[in-house]
PDB file of C-alpha atoms in Angstrom:
ATOM      1  CA  MET S   1      73.106 -19.996  29.113  1.00 51.00           C
ATOM      2  CA  MET S   2      72.873 -16.239  29.759  1.00 56.00           C
ATOM      3  CA  LEU S   3      75.646 -14.293  28.375  1.00 67.00           C
ATOM      4  CA  ASP S   4      77.019 -11.226  29.900  1.00 90.00           C
ATOM      5  CA  ILE S   5      75.869  -8.018  27.939  1.00 93.00           C
ATOM      6  CA  SER S   6      79.354  -6.981  27.071  1.00 95.00           C
ATOM      7  CA  TYR S   7      80.290 -10.255  25.573  1.00 95.00           C
ATOM      8  CA  GLN S   8      76.774 -10.400  23.707  1.00 96.00           C
ATOM      9  CA  LEU S   9      77.653  -7.003  22.154  1.00 97.00           C
ATOM     10  CA  VAL S  10      80.970  -8.327  20.878  1.00 97.00           C
ATOM     11  CA  ILE S  11      79.467 -11.296  19.483  1.00 97.00           C
ATOM     12  CA  ASP S  12      76.955  -9.125  17.684  1.00 97.00           C
ATOM     13  CA  THR S  13      79.422  -6.853  16.426  1.00 98.00           C
ATOM     14  CA  CYS S  14      81.782  -9.633  15.110  1.00 98.00           C
ATOM     15  CA  LEU S  15      78.612 -11.269  13.395  1.00 98.00           C
ATOM     16  CA  LYS S  16      77.529  -7.949  11.921  1.00 97.00           C
ATOM     17  CA  ARG S  17      81.004  -7.248  10.371  1.00 97.00           C
ATOM     18  CA  GLY S  18      81.454 -10.944   9.420  1.00 97.00           C
ATOM     19  CA  PHE S  19      84.282 -11.650  11.450  1.00 98.00           C
ATOM     20  CA  PRO S  20      86.843  -9.520   9.536  1.00 98.00           C
ATOM     21  CA  SER S  21      90.412 -11.054   9.837  1.00 97.00           C
ATOM     22  CA  ASP S  22      91.538  -7.526  10.784  1.00 97.00           C
ATOM     23  CA  ILE S  23      90.074  -7.309  13.973  1.00 97.00           C
ATOM     24  CA  ARG S  24      90.784  -3.709  14.464  1.00 98.00           C
ATOM     25  CA  ILE S  25      87.481  -3.095  12.553  1.00 98.00           C
ATOM     26  CA  VAL S  26      85.535  -4.706  15.399  1.00 98.00           C
ATOM     27  CA  PHE S  27      87.609  -3.142  17.919  1.00 98.00           C
ATOM     28  CA  ILE S  28      87.023   0.459  16.684  1.00 98.00           C
ATOM     29  CA  GLU S  29      83.400   0.009  16.322  1.00 98.00           C
ATOM     30  CA  LEU S  30      83.198  -1.274  19.978  1.00 98.00           C
ATOM     31  CA  SER S  31      85.507   1.205  21.524  1.00 97.00           C
ATOM     32  CA  ASN S  32      83.509   4.137  19.878  1.00 97.00           C
ATOM     33  CA  ASN S  33      79.871   2.542  21.403  1.00 97.00           C
ATOM     34  CA  PRO S  34      79.448   4.256  24.619  1.00 97.00           C
ATOM     35  CA  PHE S  35      76.903   1.997  25.790  1.00 97.00           C
ATOM     36  CA  PHE S  36      79.472  -0.923  25.198  1.00 97.00           C
ATOM     37  CA  LEU S  37      81.977   1.015  27.103  1.00 97.00           C
ATOM     38  CA  SER S  38      79.777   1.533  30.032  1.00 96.00           C
ATOM     39  CA  THR S  39      79.330  -2.146  30.363  1.00 95.00           C
ATOM     40  CA  LEU S  40      82.900  -2.689  30.912  1.00 95.00           C
ATOM     41  CA  MET S  41      83.053  -0.196  33.957  1.00 92.00           C
ATOM     42  CA  ASN S  42      84.836  -1.828  36.701  1.00 88.00           C
ATOM     43  CA  LYS S  43      85.459  -4.917  34.563  1.00 92.00           C
ATOM     44  CA  LYS S  44      88.608  -6.981  34.867  1.00 93.00           C
ATOM     45  CA  ASN S  45      89.122 -10.352  33.086  1.00 94.00           C
ATOM     46  CA  LYS S  46      91.232 -13.105  34.824  1.00 94.00           C
ATOM     47  CA  TYR S  47      94.436 -11.650  33.210  1.00 95.00           C
ATOM     48  CA  GLN S  48      93.736  -8.454  35.027  1.00 95.00           C
ATOM     49  CA  ASN S  49      93.240  -6.819  31.587  1.00 95.00           C
ATOM     50  CA  VAL S  50      90.879  -3.502  31.614  1.00 95.00           C
ATOM     51  CA  GLY S  51      90.079  -0.863  28.755  1.00 96.00           C
ATOM     52  CA  ASN S  52      91.653  -1.570  25.472  1.00 97.00           C
ATOM     53  CA  ASP S  53      93.276  -4.704  26.648  1.00 97.00           C
ATOM     54  CA  LEU S  54      89.979  -6.066  27.900  1.00 96.00           C
ATOM     55  CA  ILE S  55      88.167  -5.231  24.802  1.00 97.00           C
ATOM     56  CA  PHE S  56      90.871  -6.873  22.639  1.00 97.00           C
ATOM     57  CA  ASP S  57      90.818  -9.972  24.691  1.00 96.00           C
ATOM     58  CA  MET S  58      86.917 -10.197  24.476  1.00 97.00           C
ATOM     59  CA  ILE S  59      86.984 -10.069  20.752  1.00 98.00           C
ATOM     60  CA  VAL S  60      89.934 -12.657  20.477  1.00 97.00           C
ATOM     61  CA  ALA S  61      87.996 -14.731  22.700  1.00 96.00           C
ATOM     62  CA  VAL S  62      84.889 -14.589  20.402  1.00 97.00           C
ATOM     63  CA  TYR S  63      86.981 -15.180  17.326  1.00 97.00           C
ATOM     64  CA  ILE S  64      88.720 -18.360  18.884  1.00 96.00           C
ATOM     65  CA  SER S  65      85.124 -19.866  20.152  1.00 96.00           C
ATOM     66  CA  ASN S  66      83.904 -19.391  16.745  1.00 97.00           C
ATOM     67  CA  ARG S  67      87.198 -20.719  15.090  1.00 96.00           C
ATOM     68  CA  LYS S  68      87.551 -17.682  13.003  1.00 97.00           C
ATOM     69  CA  HIS S  69      90.842 -16.854  11.431  1.00 96.00           C
ATOM     70  CA  PHE S  70      92.301 -13.209  12.581  1.00 95.00           C
ATOM     71  CA  LEU S  71      95.717 -11.304  12.082  1.00 93.00           C
ATOM     72  CA  PRO S  72      96.153  -8.735  14.748  1.00 94.00           C
ATOM     73  CA  ILE S  73      98.653  -6.169  14.049  1.00 94.00           C
ATOM     74  CA  VAL S  74     101.722  -6.504  16.318  1.00 92.00           C
ATOM     75  CA  HIS S  75     104.301  -3.921  17.090  1.00 93.00           C
ATOM     76  CA  HIS S  76     107.339  -4.813  19.052  1.00 89.00           C
ATOM     77  CA  GLU S  77     110.295  -3.269  20.768  1.00 81.00           C
ATOM     78  CA  ILE S  78     112.486  -6.345  21.186  1.00 84.00           C
ATOM     79  CA  ASP S  79     116.242  -6.274  21.739  1.00 82.00           C
ATOM     80  CA  ASP S  80     118.522  -7.926  19.120  1.00 86.00           C
ATOM     81  CA  LEU S  81     119.398 -10.486  21.491  1.00 87.00           C
ATOM     82  CA  PHE S  82     115.981 -12.088  20.931  1.00 88.00           C
ATOM     83  CA  PHE S  83     116.866 -13.084  17.547  1.00 90.00           C
ATOM     84  CA  GLN S  84     120.483 -14.232  18.286  1.00 92.00           C
ATOM     85  CA  LYS S  85     120.269 -18.094  17.369  1.00 91.00           C
ATOM     86  CA  ASP S  86     123.825 -18.669  18.814  1.00 94.00           C
ATOM     87  CA  ILE S  87     123.164 -18.047  22.416  1.00 95.00           C
ATOM     88  CA  PRO S  88     120.519 -19.306  24.983  1.00 96.00           C
ATOM     89  CA  ARG S  89     117.435 -16.834  25.753  1.00 96.00           C
ATOM     90  CA  LEU S  90     115.027 -16.882  28.430  1.00 97.00           C
ATOM     91  CA  VAL S  91     111.888 -14.904  27.546  1.00 97.00           C
ATOM     92  CA  LEU S  92     109.426 -14.450  30.113  1.00 97.00           C
ATOM     93  CA  GLY S  93     105.989 -12.915  30.059  1.00 97.00           C
ATOM     94  CA  LEU S  94     102.402 -12.866  31.352  1.00 97.00           C
ATOM     95  CA  HIS S  95      99.458 -15.047  30.415  1.00 95.00           C
ATOM     96  CA  SER S  96      97.068 -13.661  27.856  1.00 93.00           C
ATOM     97  CA  LYS S  97      94.498 -14.508  25.464  1.00 91.00           C
ATOM     98  CA  ILE S  98      97.180 -14.487  22.497  1.00 90.00           C
ATOM     99  CA  SER S  99     100.851 -14.237  22.481  1.00 89.00           C
ATOM    100  CA  SER S 100     102.416 -11.414  20.500  1.00 88.00           C
ATOM    101  CA  LEU S 101     105.447 -13.308  20.434  1.00 89.00           C
ATOM    102  CA  LEU S 102     104.794 -16.707  19.098  1.00 90.00           C
ATOM    103  CA  PRO S 103     103.973 -15.737  15.283  1.00 88.00           C
ATOM    104  CA  ILE S 104     107.459 -13.499  15.465  1.00 88.00           C
ATOM    105  CA  VAL S 105     109.371 -16.633  16.768  1.00 91.00           C
ATOM    106  CA  ILE S 106     107.697 -18.913  14.235  1.00 91.00           C
ATOM    107  CA  ASN S 107     108.087 -16.519  11.319  1.00 87.00           C
ATOM    108  CA  ASN S 108     111.909 -16.065  12.018  1.00 89.00           C
ATOM    109  CA  ASN S 109     112.489 -19.695  12.194  1.00 91.00           C
ATOM    110  CA  ILE S 110     113.874 -19.115  15.661  1.00 93.00           C
ATOM    111  CA  PRO S 111     114.380 -22.676  17.631  1.00 95.00           C
ATOM    112  CA  PHE S 112     112.183 -22.020  20.764  1.00 96.00           C
ATOM    113  CA  VAL S 113     110.221 -24.079  23.234  1.00 97.00           C
ATOM    114  CA  LEU S 114     107.182 -22.829  25.161  1.00 97.00           C
ATOM    115  CA  VAL S 115     106.414 -23.857  28.688  1.00 97.00           C
ATOM    116  CA  SER S 116     103.026 -24.657  28.682  1.00 96.00           C
ATOM    117  CA  ASP S 117     100.313 -27.263  29.755  1.00 94.00           C
ATOM    118  CA  ALA S 118      97.776 -25.666  27.403  1.00 93.00           C
ATOM    119  CA  GLN S 119      99.203 -27.245  24.373  1.00 95.00           C
ATOM    120  CA  LYS S 120      95.994 -28.009  22.298  1.00 95.00           C
ATOM    121  CA  ARG S 121      94.718 -24.386  23.010  1.00 94.00           C
ATOM    122  CA  VAL S 122      98.066 -22.921  21.960  1.00 95.00           C
ATOM    123  CA  LYS S 123      98.215 -24.781  18.802  1.00 95.00           C
ATOM    124  CA  ASP S 124      94.543 -23.971  18.070  1.00 94.00           C
ATOM    125  CA  VAL S 125      94.938 -20.150  18.322  1.00 94.00           C
ATOM    126  CA  ALA S 126      98.440 -20.238  16.477  1.00 93.00           C
ATOM    127  CA  PHE S 127      96.583 -21.861  13.526  1.00 93.00           C
ATOM    128  CA  LEU S 128      93.833 -19.376  13.682  1.00 94.00           C
ATOM    129  CA  ARG S 129      96.532 -16.615  13.301  1.00 93.00           C
ATOM    130  CA  GLY S 130      98.199 -18.158  10.399  1.00 90.00           C
ATOM    131  CA  ALA S 131     101.079 -19.535  12.140  1.00 90.00           C
ATOM    132  CA  ASP S 132     102.219 -22.997  11.775  1.00 92.00           C
ATOM    133  CA  PRO S 133     101.302 -24.984  14.947  1.00 93.00           C
ATOM    134  CA  ASN S 134     103.501 -27.722  14.367  1.00 94.00           C
ATOM    135  CA  ARG S 135     106.641 -25.410  14.756  1.00 93.00           C
ATOM    136  CA  ILE S 136     105.774 -25.093  18.556  1.00 95.00           C
ATOM    137  CA  ASN S 137     107.501 -27.287  20.866  1.00 95.00           C
ATOM    138  CA  PHE S 138     106.223 -27.485  24.375  1.00 97.00           C
ATOM    139  CA  ILE S 139     107.725 -28.128  27.913  1.00 96.00           C
ATOM    140  CA  SER S 140     105.267 -29.287  30.416  1.00 95.00           C
ATOM    141  CA  SER S 141     105.068 -27.400  33.789  1.00 92.00           C
ATOM    142  CA  ASP S 142     105.896 -30.335  35.934  1.00 91.00           C
ATOM    143  CA  ASN S 143     108.605 -30.901  38.078  1.00 90.00           C
ATOM    144  CA  SER S 144     111.175 -31.575  35.361  1.00 93.00           C
ATOM    145  CA  CYS S 145     110.237 -28.317  33.696  1.00 96.00           C
ATOM    146  CA  LEU S 146     113.268 -26.399  34.782  1.00 97.00           C
ATOM    147  CA  LEU S 147     115.563 -29.381  33.920  1.00 96.00           C
ATOM    148  CA  ASN S 148     113.937 -29.377  30.370  1.00 96.00           C
ATOM    149  CA  ALA S 149     114.337 -25.867  30.126  1.00 97.00           C
ATOM    150  CA  LYS S 150     117.934 -25.933  30.922  1.00 97.00           C
ATOM    151  CA  SER S 151     118.430 -28.838  28.311  1.00 95.00           C
ATOM    152  CA  HIS S 152     116.978 -26.661  25.715  1.00 96.00           C
ATOM    153  CA  LEU S 153     118.955 -23.615  26.822  1.00 97.00           C
ATOM    154  CA  LYS S 154     122.011 -25.523  26.354  1.00 95.00           C
ATOM    155  CA  ARG S 155     121.196 -25.970  22.881  1.00 95.00           C
ATOM    156  CA  ASN S 156     120.806 -22.244  22.387  1.00 96.00           C
ATOM    157  CA  TYR S 157     116.980 -22.525  22.134  1.00 97.00           C
ATOM    158  CA  LEU S 158     114.737 -19.519  23.068  1.00 97.00           C
ATOM    159  CA  VAL S 159     112.807 -20.814  26.026  1.00 98.00           C
ATOM    160  CA  TYR S 160     109.588 -18.974  26.355  1.00 97.00           C
ATOM    161  CA  SER S 161     107.631 -19.000  29.803  1.00 97.00           C
ATOM    162  CA  MET S 162     104.926 -17.129  31.670  1.00 97.00           C
ATOM    163  CA  ILE S 163     105.518 -16.540  35.109  1.00 97.00           C
ATOM    164  CA  ASP S 164     102.083 -15.392  36.423  1.00 95.00           C
ATOM    165  CA  PHE S 165      99.773 -17.963  37.956  1.00 93.00           C
ATOM    166  CA  SER S 166      96.518 -18.090  39.868  1.00 89.00           C
ATOM    167  CA  PHE S 167      96.692 -18.901  43.442  1.00 83.00           C
ATOM    168  CA  ASN S 168      94.670 -21.964  44.783  1.00 78.00           C
ATOM    169  CA  HIS S 169      92.653 -21.758  41.702  1.00 76.00           C
ATOM    170  CA  GLU S 170      91.387 -18.266  42.211  1.00 82.00           C
ATOM    171  CA  PRO S 171      89.996 -16.743  39.049  1.00 84.00           C
ATOM    172  CA  MET S 172      92.630 -14.044  38.610  1.00 91.00           C
ATOM    173  CA  TYR S 173      96.119 -14.392  37.646  1.00 94.00           C
ATOM    174  CA  SER S 174      97.704 -12.225  40.301  1.00 94.00           C
ATOM    175  CA  LYS S 175     100.941 -14.125  41.490  1.00 95.00           C
ATOM    176  CA  LEU S 176     104.265 -14.135  39.869  1.00 96.00           C
ATOM    177  CA  SER S 177     106.709 -17.093  40.380  1.00 96.00           C
ATOM    178  CA  ASP S 178     110.490 -16.627  40.525  1.00 96.00           C
ATOM    179  CA  ARG S 179     111.728 -20.085  39.500  1.00 95.00           C
ATOM    180  CA  MET S 180     112.316 -18.989  35.879  1.00 97.00           C
ATOM    181  CA  LEU S 181     114.486 -16.148  37.289  1.00 97.00           C
ATOM    182  CA  LYS S 182     116.461 -18.844  39.359  1.00 96.00           C
ATOM    183  CA  LEU S 183     116.834 -20.839  36.058  1.00 97.00           C
ATOM    184  CA  GLY S 184     118.089 -17.938  34.498  1.00 97.00           C
ATOM    185  CA  ARG S 185     120.541 -17.105  37.092  1.00 96.00           C
ATOM    186  CA  LEU S 186     121.684 -20.610  37.652  1.00 94.00           C
ATOM    187  CA  THR S 187     122.275 -21.085  33.774  1.00 95.00           C
ATOM    188  CA  GLN S 188     123.637 -17.561  33.292  1.00 94.00           C
ATOM    189  CA  SER S 189     121.253 -17.257  30.256  1.00 96.00           C
ATOM    190  CA  PRO S 190     120.311 -13.644  29.101  1.00 96.00           C
ATOM    191  CA  THR S 191     116.777 -13.151  30.136  1.00 96.00           C
ATOM    192  CA  ILE S 192     114.048 -10.824  28.806  1.00 96.00           C
ATOM    193  CA  PHE S 193     110.795  -9.869  30.472  1.00 96.00           C
ATOM    194  CA  GLY S 194     107.984  -8.748  28.166  1.00 96.00           C
ATOM    195  CA  LEU S 195     104.333  -8.098  27.896  1.00 96.00           C
ATOM    196  CA  SER S 196     101.895  -6.689  25.376  1.00 95.00           C
ATOM    197  CA  CYS S 197      99.444  -3.693  25.596  1.00 95.00           C
ATOM    198  CA  VAL S 198      96.666  -2.742  23.086  1.00 97.00           C
ATOM    199  CA  ASN S 199      96.489   0.749  21.910  1.00 96.00           C
ATOM    200  CA  SER S 200      93.520   2.658  20.878  1.00 97.00           C
ATOM    201  CA  ALA S 201      93.500   1.390  17.151  1.00 97.00           C
ATOM    202  CA  GLY S 202      93.266  -2.189  18.320  1.00 97.00           C
ATOM    203  CA  GLU S 203      96.794  -3.103  17.793  1.00 97.00           C
ATOM    204  CA  LEU S 204      99.108  -4.932  20.085  1.00 95.00           C
ATOM    205  CA  THR S 205     102.472  -3.578  21.255  1.00 94.00           C
ATOM    206  CA  TYR S 206     104.963  -5.822  22.672  1.00 94.00           C
ATOM    207  CA  VAL S 207     107.363  -4.315  25.061  1.00 94.00           C
ATOM    208  CA  SER S 208     110.434  -5.743  26.908  1.00 94.00           C
ATOM    209  CA  LYS S 209     113.254  -5.240  28.971  1.00 93.00           C
ATOM    210  CA  ASN S 210     116.564  -7.018  29.676  1.00 94.00           C
ATOM    211  CA  LEU S 211     116.686  -8.547  33.340  1.00 95.00           C
ATOM    212  CA  GLU S 212     120.175  -8.329  35.032  1.00 93.00           C
ATOM    213  CA  LEU S 213     120.219 -11.497  36.918  1.00 93.00           C
ATOM    214  CA  THR S 214     123.395 -10.959  38.571  1.00 87.00           C
ATOM    215  CA  ALA S 215     121.919  -8.270  40.588  1.00 84.00           C
ATOM    216  CA  ASP S 216     120.068  -9.142  44.081  1.00 92.00           C
ATOM    217  CA  LEU S 217     116.997 -11.182  42.982  1.00 94.00           C
ATOM    218  CA  ASP S 218     114.648  -9.060  45.100  1.00 95.00           C
ATOM    219  CA  LEU S 219     115.916  -6.118  42.951  1.00 96.00           C
ATOM    220  CA  VAL S 220     115.229  -8.003  39.916  1.00 96.00           C
ATOM    221  CA  LYS S 221     111.655  -8.961  41.104  1.00 97.00           C
ATOM    222  CA  GLN S 222     111.114  -5.149  42.063  1.00 96.00           C
ATOM    223  CA  ASN S 223     111.986  -4.037  38.488  1.00 96.00           C
ATOM    224  CA  ILE S 224     109.721  -6.610  36.770  1.00 98.00           C
ATOM    225  CA  LEU S 225     106.742  -5.482  39.035  1.00 98.00           C
ATOM    226  CA  SER S 226     107.646  -1.866  38.377  1.00 97.00           C
ATOM    227  CA  PHE S 227     107.758  -2.614  34.550  1.00 97.00           C
ATOM    228  CA  ILE S 228     104.390  -4.382  34.826  1.00 97.00           C
ATOM    229  CA  HIS S 229     103.009  -1.366  36.641  1.00 97.00           C
ATOM    230  CA  GLN S 230     104.406   0.903  34.072  1.00 97.00           C
ATOM    231  CA  HIS S 231     102.500  -0.837  31.260  1.00 96.00           C
ATOM    232  CA  LYS S 232      99.415  -2.060  33.252  1.00 95.00           C
ATOM    233  CA  PRO S 233      99.099   0.418  36.029  1.00 95.00           C
ATOM    234  CA  TYR S 234      95.673  -1.282  37.007  1.00 93.00           C
ATOM    235  CA  SER S 235      97.032  -4.692  37.766  1.00 94.00           C
ATOM    236  CA  GLU S 236      98.089  -5.975  40.907  1.00 94.00           C
ATOM    237  CA  PHE S 237     100.935  -8.644  41.146  1.00 96.00           C
ATOM    238  CA  ASN S 238     103.171 -10.008  43.716  1.00 94.00           C
ATOM    239  CA  PHE S 239     105.881 -12.780  43.916  1.00 95.00           C
ATOM    240  CA  ASP S 240     104.673 -15.918  45.774  1.00 91.00           C
ATOM    241  CA  LYS S 241     105.586 -19.594  45.875  1.00 85.00           C
ATOM    242  CA  LEU S 242     104.420 -21.507  42.657  1.00 77.00           C
ATOM    243  CA  ASN S 243     102.508 -24.760  44.389  1.00 62.00           C
TER     244      ASN S 243
ATOM    245  CA  MET L   1     133.797 -40.734  49.785  1.00 63.00           C
ATOM    246  CA  ASN L   2     132.447 -43.133  47.383  1.00 89.00           C
ATOM    247  CA  THR L   3     129.733 -42.328  44.634  1.00 91.00           C
ATOM    248  CA  GLU L   4     126.749 -43.755  46.566  1.00 92.00           C
ATOM    249  CA  LEU L   5     127.528 -41.844  49.998  1.00 93.00           C
ATOM    250  CA  ALA L   6     128.114 -38.610  48.018  1.00 93.00           C
ATOM    251  CA  VAL L   7     124.960 -38.881  45.982  1.00 94.00           C
ATOM    252  CA  LEU L   8     122.846 -39.883  49.019  1.00 93.00           C
ATOM    253  CA  SER L   9     124.542 -36.863  50.796  1.00 92.00           C
ATOM    254  CA  ILE L  10     123.575 -34.456  48.283  1.00 93.00           C
ATOM    255  CA  ILE L  11     120.003 -35.835  48.201  1.00 92.00           C
ATOM    256  CA  LYS L  12     119.591 -35.335  51.704  1.00 90.00           C
ATOM    257  CA  LYS L  13     120.424 -31.449  51.189  1.00 88.00           C
ATOM    258  CA  PHE L  14     117.441 -31.050  48.990  1.00 84.00           C
ATOM    259  CA  SER L  15     115.188 -33.736  50.761  1.00 77.00           C
ATOM    260  CA  LYS L  16     111.847 -32.628  52.003  1.00 71.00           C
ATOM    261  CA  GLY L  17     110.713 -35.965  53.110  1.00 63.00           C
ATOM    262  CA  ASN L  18     112.088 -38.375  55.825  1.00 63.00           C
ATOM    263  CA  SER L  19     115.722 -38.555  54.801  1.00 65.00           C
ATOM    264  CA  GLU L  20     116.289 -41.356  57.097  1.00 67.00           C
ATOM    265  CA  GLU L  21     114.572 -43.465  54.952  1.00 80.00           C
ATOM    266  CA  LEU L  22     116.748 -42.803  52.112  1.00 87.00           C
ATOM    267  CA  SER L  23     118.501 -45.534  50.374  1.00 89.00           C
ATOM    268  CA  ILE L  24     119.793 -46.344  47.108  1.00 90.00           C
ATOM    269  CA  ASN L  25     116.397 -47.988  46.166  1.00 90.00           C
ATOM    270  CA  THR L  26     114.236 -44.895  46.891  1.00 90.00           C
ATOM    271  CA  SER L  27     112.337 -43.892  44.154  1.00 91.00           C
ATOM    272  CA  ILE L  28     113.122 -40.502  42.889  1.00 89.00           C
ATOM    273  CA  ARG L  29     109.313 -39.774  42.574  1.00 85.00           C
ATOM    274  CA  HIS L  30     109.332 -40.123  46.507  1.00 86.00           C
ATOM    275  CA  LEU L  31     111.876 -37.422  47.025  1.00 87.00           C
ATOM    276  CA  ASN L  32     109.280 -34.705  46.533  1.00 86.00           C
ATOM    277  CA  PHE L  33     111.461 -32.411  44.679  1.00 89.00           C
ATOM    278  CA  ASP L  34     109.922 -29.601  42.957  1.00 91.00           C
ATOM    279  CA  SER L  35     111.160 -28.499  39.582  1.00 93.00           C
ATOM    280  CA  LEU L  36     113.781 -26.042  41.121  1.00 93.00           C
ATOM    281  CA  ASP L  37     114.901 -28.843  43.502  1.00 93.00           C
ATOM    282  CA  PHE L  38     115.444 -31.200  40.718  1.00 93.00           C
ATOM    283  CA  LEU L  39     117.436 -28.446  38.652  1.00 95.00           C
ATOM    284  CA  GLU L  40     119.604 -27.394  41.743  1.00 95.00           C
ATOM    285  CA  PHE L  41     120.232 -31.328  42.686  1.00 95.00           C
ATOM    286  CA  GLN L  42     121.392 -32.027  39.111  1.00 95.00           C
ATOM    287  CA  MET L  43     123.719 -29.162  39.077  1.00 95.00           C
ATOM    288  CA  ALA L  44     125.278 -30.179  42.586  1.00 96.00           C
ATOM    289  CA  ILE L  45     125.810 -33.644  41.110  1.00 96.00           C
ATOM    290  CA  ASP L  46     127.468 -31.979  38.117  1.00 95.00           C
ATOM    291  CA  ASP L  47     129.745 -29.745  40.405  1.00 95.00           C
ATOM    292  CA  GLU L  48     130.442 -32.643  43.000  1.00 95.00           C
ATOM    293  CA  PHE L  49     131.797 -34.980  40.322  1.00 95.00           C
ATOM    294  CA  LYS L  50     132.991 -32.437  37.897  1.00 95.00           C
ATOM    295  CA  ILE L  51     130.938 -33.971  34.958  1.00 95.00           C
ATOM    296  CA  GLU L  52     128.222 -32.654  32.726  1.00 93.00           C
ATOM    297  CA  VAL L  53     125.373 -35.255  32.861  1.00 94.00           C
ATOM    298  CA  GLU L  54     123.096 -34.912  29.762  1.00 93.00           C
ATOM    299  CA  ILE L  55     119.667 -33.892  31.153  1.00 92.00           C
ATOM    300  CA  ASP L  56     117.850 -36.538  29.133  1.00 91.00           C
ATOM    301  CA  ASP L  57     119.871 -39.143  30.749  1.00 93.00           C
ATOM    302  CA  PHE L  58     119.150 -37.493  34.189  1.00 93.00           C
ATOM    303  CA  LEU L  59     115.452 -37.293  33.477  1.00 92.00           C
ATOM    304  CA  LYS L  60     115.501 -41.267  32.629  1.00 93.00           C
ATOM    305  CA  CYS L  61     116.511 -42.162  36.234  1.00 94.00           C
ATOM    306  CA  ASN L  62     113.872 -43.466  38.343  1.00 94.00           C
ATOM    307  CA  HIS L  63     115.759 -44.720  41.371  1.00 94.00           C
ATOM    308  CA  VAL L  64     118.626 -43.303  43.295  1.00 94.00           C
ATOM    309  CA  SER L  65     120.391 -46.208  42.235  1.00 95.00           C
ATOM    310  CA  ASP L  66     120.069 -44.901  38.718  1.00 96.00           C
ATOM    311  CA  ILE L  67     121.648 -41.618  39.511  1.00 96.00           C
ATOM    312  CA  ILE L  68     124.542 -43.543  41.285  1.00 96.00           C
ATOM    313  CA  ASN L  69     125.054 -45.687  38.090  1.00 95.00           C
ATOM    314  CA  LEU L  70     124.773 -42.829  35.774  1.00 96.00           C
ATOM    315  CA  VAL L  71     127.472 -40.699  37.797  1.00 96.00           C
ATOM    316  CA  ASN L  72     129.780 -43.652  37.677  1.00 95.00           C
ATOM    317  CA  ILE L  73     129.304 -43.922  33.814  1.00 95.00           C
ATOM    318  CA  TYR L  74     130.119 -40.233  33.528  1.00 95.00           C
ATOM    319  CA  CYS L  75     133.177 -40.351  35.946  1.00 94.00           C
ATOM    320  CA  ASN L  76     134.453 -43.312  33.900  1.00 92.00           C
ATOM    321  CA  LYS L  77     133.971 -41.528  30.669  1.00 86.00           C
ATOM    322  CA  LYS L  78     136.564 -38.549  31.932  1.00 78.00           C
TER     323      LYS L  78
END
């Protein structure tokens, strides 16, 4: 199969550098390559990532497909609420190649459950990042999803769920579901929304905001859209009904 | 109102299918509930009967009759 030229450059750079676990080395080399950057013009991946976020995703994709170990640097600005093990917490986010949060919750022994149907892939990626995949508990996104999530919230688990989805199998994740916001409101669980951005050094920064779910739901949704736009100004999301 | 009628009445509020066919023998699967419907239905049952049904018990219910039995068990525990 003919590979996209930009992906071929990522593969070549990874191979040349010997897949270092510090992927910043590959990131810096690629982001200083004007030809590589020119191949990314007007490019967006399915998570709507461009620029540094896109380069990072491409490198991670190559590492994962080659089953190479990697340790991305993650900075985080997380409210203390996140680490409080005696209250339920609902943490919402956007899909991405890798999660900034999983190693944090695993390494801090936070009881948590992830809403995902991609269990094998999530476990594989956790393993490649040196996090114990057996510590990840899952809830499937079927029609008992919210009940299962509620059950875990009642036991003071951190429930982690992505709220973006692709509409009618379109390639891009561009829709947001409000069902987890409704769960947070109905169960009166403290709810956080967060996402990750990649800086020019190839390091991840996880940023989050607490959601005030007692406010009008449309206002909460608008706050989420504004927060995403603030950190990913090129992305286009809107709320829609999840099929 | 007895438990059966009350449960059927709550289901009708959430039902997307033909609620006239609803009976205690109806399969939960045939209610066409989405995830949010299930959550709201379970909370409505708790509210109506002033009980706190364990969600794991609730998820084991296959038919409307199972929900009715579950409600009766929890009401009798009170």
